């Protein structure tokens, strides 16, 4: 009886396998969630992980990584816009105190919008992690 030799499995060197991006997507979602207690320092690390894992992922993992990158940049620009508006109100009140009855409530609304944006980012990240763990789209 002749023994069969097992089929030789060649290593795969080409990127783009769905399972390759899953750890990066999991880590990035986790870092996004932890950004709130870390004063947003870990969100930068999460973004770097997402960009690093982007090239080697495909399918569902790539969709999550792309969603993470889009989420970061949209929240980043909204945060910049809201902070500019807030500081414009502060400068306006300092330069012309008579406008305080309009600018102070506007500044409070802008700060509340920043708080809402932070909470929304965290909730969106939690939902993204839950969806990734359940093999669902972001």
Coordinates of C-alpha atoms in Angstrom, one line a residue:
X1 CA 0.0 0.0 0.0
X2 CA 1.3 3.3 -1.0
X3 CA 1.0 6.2 1.5
X4 CA -0.6 9.4 0.2
X5 CA 1.5 12.5 0.8
X6 CA -0.6 15.3 2.2
X7 CA -1.3 18.2 -0.2
X8 CA 1.2 20.9 0.3
X9 CA -0.3 24.2 1.4
X10 CA 1.4 27.2 0.1
X11 CA 1.5 30.3 2.2
X12 CA -0.6 33.2 1.1
X13 CA 1.4 36.4 0.6
X14 CA -1.2 38.6 -1.0
X15 CA -3.2 40.9 1.3
X16 CA -6.9 41.2 1.2
X17 CA -8.2 38.3 3.3
X18 CA -11.2 39.2 5.4
X19 CA -9.9 37.6 8.6
X20 CA -6.7 39.6 8.4
X21 CA -8.5 42.9 9.2
X22 CA -10.8 41.6 11.9
X23 CA -8.3 42.1 14.8
X24 CA -7.5 45.6 13.7
X25 CA -11.2 46.4 13.5
X26 CA -11.8 45.0 16.9
X27 CA -8.9 46.9 18.4
X28 CA -9.9 50.1 16.7
X29 CA -13.5 49.9 18.0
X30 CA -12.2 49.2 21.5
X31 CA -9.9 52.2 21.4
X32 CA -12.7 54.4 20.1
X33 CA -14.8 53.3 23.0
X34 CA -12.0 54.0 25.5
X35 CA -11.4 57.4 24.0
X36 CA -13.8 59.1 26.4
X37 CA -12.0 58.1 29.6
X38 CA -8.6 58.8 28.0
X39 CA -9.5 62.4 27.0
X40 CA -9.5 61.3 23.3
X41 CA -5.9 60.2 23.3
X42 CA -6.8 56.6 22.4
X43 CA -9.0 57.6 19.5
X44 CA -5.8 58.7 17.7
X45 CA -4.3 55.3 18.4
X46 CA -7.5 53.7 17.1
X47 CA -7.3 55.7 13.9
X48 CA -3.7 54.6 13.4
X49 CA -4.7 51.0 13.9
X50 CA -7.6 51.3 11.5
X51 CA -5.3 52.8 8.8
X52 CA -2.7 50.1 9.4
X53 CA -5.2 47.3 9.1
X54 CA -7.0 48.8 6.1
X55 CA -4.6 47.4 3.5
X56 CA -4.7 43.8 4.6
X57 CA -8.5 43.5 5.0
X58 CA -11.4 42.7 2.8
X59 CA -15.1 42.2 3.1
X60 CA -16.8 42.8 6.4
X61 CA -13.6 43.7 8.2
X62 CA -12.8 46.3 5.5
X63 CA -16.3 47.8 5.8
X64 CA -15.8 48.2 9.6
X65 CA -12.4 49.8 9.2
X66 CA -13.7 52.2 6.5
X67 CA -16.6 53.1 8.9
X68 CA -14.2 53.7 11.7
X69 CA -12.1 56.1 9.5
X70 CA -15.2 57.9 8.3
X71 CA -16.6 58.2 11.8
X72 CA -13.3 59.7 13.1
X73 CA -13.0 62.3 10.4
X74 CA -16.6 63.3 10.5
X75 CA -16.5 63.8 14.3
X76 CA -13.1 65.5 14.1
X77 CA -14.4 68.2 11.7
X78 CA -17.7 68.7 13.6
X79 CA -15.7 69.1 16.8
X80 CA -13.4 71.7 15.2
X81 CA -16.4 73.6 13.8
X82 CA -18.2 73.6 17.2
X83 CA -15.1 74.7 19.1
X84 CA -14.6 77.6 16.6
X85 CA -18.2 78.6 17.1
X86 CA -17.9 78.5 20.9
X87 CA -14.7 80.5 21.0
X88 CA -16.2 83.0 18.6
X89 CA -19.0 83.5 21.0
X90 CA -16.6 84.0 23.9
X91 CA -14.6 86.6 21.9
X92 CA -17.8 88.3 20.9
X93 CA -18.9 88.7 24.5
X94 CA -15.5 89.9 25.6
X95 CA -15.3 92.4 22.7
X96 CA -18.9 93.6 23.0
X97 CA -20.5 92.6 26.3
X98 CA -23.9 93.9 25.2
X99 CA -24.2 90.9 22.8
X100 CA -24.0 88.5 25.8
X101 CA -27.7 87.9 25.9
X102 CA -27.5 86.3 22.5
X103 CA -23.9 84.9 22.5
X104 CA -23.9 83.3 26.0
X105 CA -26.9 81.0 25.2
X106 CA -25.4 80.2 21.8
X107 CA -22.1 79.2 23.5
X108 CA -24.1 77.0 25.9
X109 CA -25.9 75.3 23.0
X110 CA -22.5 74.8 21.2
X111 CA -21.1 73.1 24.3
X112 CA -24.1 70.9 24.6
X113 CA -23.7 70.0 21.0
X114 CA -20.1 69.0 21.7
X115 CA -21.3 66.8 24.6
X116 CA -23.9 65.2 22.3
X117 CA -21.3 64.6 19.7
X118 CA -19.0 62.9 22.2
X119 CA -21.9 60.7 23.5
X120 CA -22.9 59.9 19.9
X121 CA -19.4 58.9 18.9
X122 CA -19.1 56.5 21.9
X123 CA -22.5 54.9 21.2
X124 CA -21.8 54.6 17.5
X125 CA -18.5 52.9 18.5
X126 CA -20.2 50.5 20.8
X127 CA -22.8 49.6 18.2
X128 CA -20.0 49.1 15.6
X129 CA -18.2 46.7 18.0
X130 CA -21.4 44.8 18.7
X131 CA -22.0 44.5 14.9
X132 CA -18.5 43.3 14.2
X133 CA -18.7 40.7 16.9
X134 CA -22.1 39.5 15.4
X135 CA -20.6 39.5 11.9
X136 CA -22.9 42.3 10.7
X137 CA -22.2 45.4 8.7
X138 CA -21.2 48.5 10.6

